[in-house]
XYZ file of C-alpha atoms in Angstrom:
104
model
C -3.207 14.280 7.830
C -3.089 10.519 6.260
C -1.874 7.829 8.581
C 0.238 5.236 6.561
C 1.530 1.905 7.977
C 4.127 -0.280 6.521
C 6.079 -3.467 7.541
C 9.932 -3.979 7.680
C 12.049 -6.989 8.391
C 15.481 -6.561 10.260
C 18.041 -9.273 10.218
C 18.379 -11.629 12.871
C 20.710 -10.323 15.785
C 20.619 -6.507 14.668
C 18.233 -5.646 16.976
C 20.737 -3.136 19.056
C 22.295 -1.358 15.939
C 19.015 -0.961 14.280
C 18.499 0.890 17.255
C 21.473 2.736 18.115
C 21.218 3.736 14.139
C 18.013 5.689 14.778
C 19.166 6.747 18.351
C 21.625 8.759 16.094
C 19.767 9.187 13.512
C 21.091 12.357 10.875
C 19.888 15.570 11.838
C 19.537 16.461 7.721
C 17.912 13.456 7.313
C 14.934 14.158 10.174
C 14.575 17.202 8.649
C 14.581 15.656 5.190
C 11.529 13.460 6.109
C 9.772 16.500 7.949
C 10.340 18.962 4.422
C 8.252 15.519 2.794
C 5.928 15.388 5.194
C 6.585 12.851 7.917
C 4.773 13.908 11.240
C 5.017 11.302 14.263
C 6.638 9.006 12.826
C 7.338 5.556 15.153
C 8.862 2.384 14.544
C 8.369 -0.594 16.401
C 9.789 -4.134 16.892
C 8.754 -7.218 17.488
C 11.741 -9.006 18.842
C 10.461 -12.539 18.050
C 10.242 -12.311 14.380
C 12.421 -9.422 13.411
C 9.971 -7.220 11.833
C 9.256 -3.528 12.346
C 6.218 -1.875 12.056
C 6.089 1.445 11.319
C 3.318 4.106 11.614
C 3.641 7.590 9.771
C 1.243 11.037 9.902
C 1.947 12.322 6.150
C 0.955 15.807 6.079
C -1.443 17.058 3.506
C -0.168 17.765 0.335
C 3.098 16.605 1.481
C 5.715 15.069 -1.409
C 5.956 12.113 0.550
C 6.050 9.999 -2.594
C 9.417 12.007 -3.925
C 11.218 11.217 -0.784
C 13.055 7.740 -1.931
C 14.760 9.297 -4.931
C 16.078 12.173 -2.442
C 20.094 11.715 -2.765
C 20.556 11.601 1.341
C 17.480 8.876 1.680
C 19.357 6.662 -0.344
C 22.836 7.411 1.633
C 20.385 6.671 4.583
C 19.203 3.252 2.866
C 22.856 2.183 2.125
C 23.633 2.643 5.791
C 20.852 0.857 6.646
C 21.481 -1.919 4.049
C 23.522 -4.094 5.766
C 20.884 -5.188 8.731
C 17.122 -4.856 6.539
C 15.685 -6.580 3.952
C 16.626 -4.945 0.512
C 15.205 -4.482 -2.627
C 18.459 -4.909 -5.652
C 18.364 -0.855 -5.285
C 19.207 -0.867 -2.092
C 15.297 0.627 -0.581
C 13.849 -1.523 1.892
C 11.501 -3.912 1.604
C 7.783 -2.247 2.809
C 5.157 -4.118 2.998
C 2.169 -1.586 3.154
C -0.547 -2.496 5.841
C -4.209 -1.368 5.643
C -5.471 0.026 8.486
C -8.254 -1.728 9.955
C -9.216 0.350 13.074
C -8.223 3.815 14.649
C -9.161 5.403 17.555
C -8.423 8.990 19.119
């Protein structure tokens, strides 16, 4: 299992649908990321600056790396468009974060 963090930044004031969004998040789409891979996978925010960390357990030999080009994870990324930073494709804007420290 390979722990992978990343940074996101969420647009001022979209703090509650950002939320509600994953509150309802797709059932296709969780299972989407699980079929890649994604094990435990949180999301936190830091309300003061509008960025969201994220922490994911890729499984081994998972296809993690196909999972943008999936046609519901960009559906997913449109919906999500309006209130995250964007790349012109539409992905979001992750900011990979080495980890420093873990601890069981």
């Amino acid at each position: 299992m390979k722990r992978i963090g990343f940074k996101m930044r969420m647009k001022p004031g979209c703090g509650a649908e950002y939320k509600k969004r994953h509150d309802e998040i797709w059932p296709e789409l969780r299972e989407l990321l699980a079929q890649h891979g994604a094990r435990d996978y949180t999301i936190f925010l830091d309300e003061e600056t509008n960025i969201l960390f994220a922490i994911n357990h890729i499984a081994d030999g998972a296809r993690a790396d196909e999972l943008n080009a999936q046609p519901l994870m960009q559906k997913w990324f449109a919906h999500m468009g309006d209130i995250m930073d964007t790349h012109p494709d539409g992905t979001p804007v992750m900011i990979p974060l080495p980890e420093v420290f873990h601890m069981d």
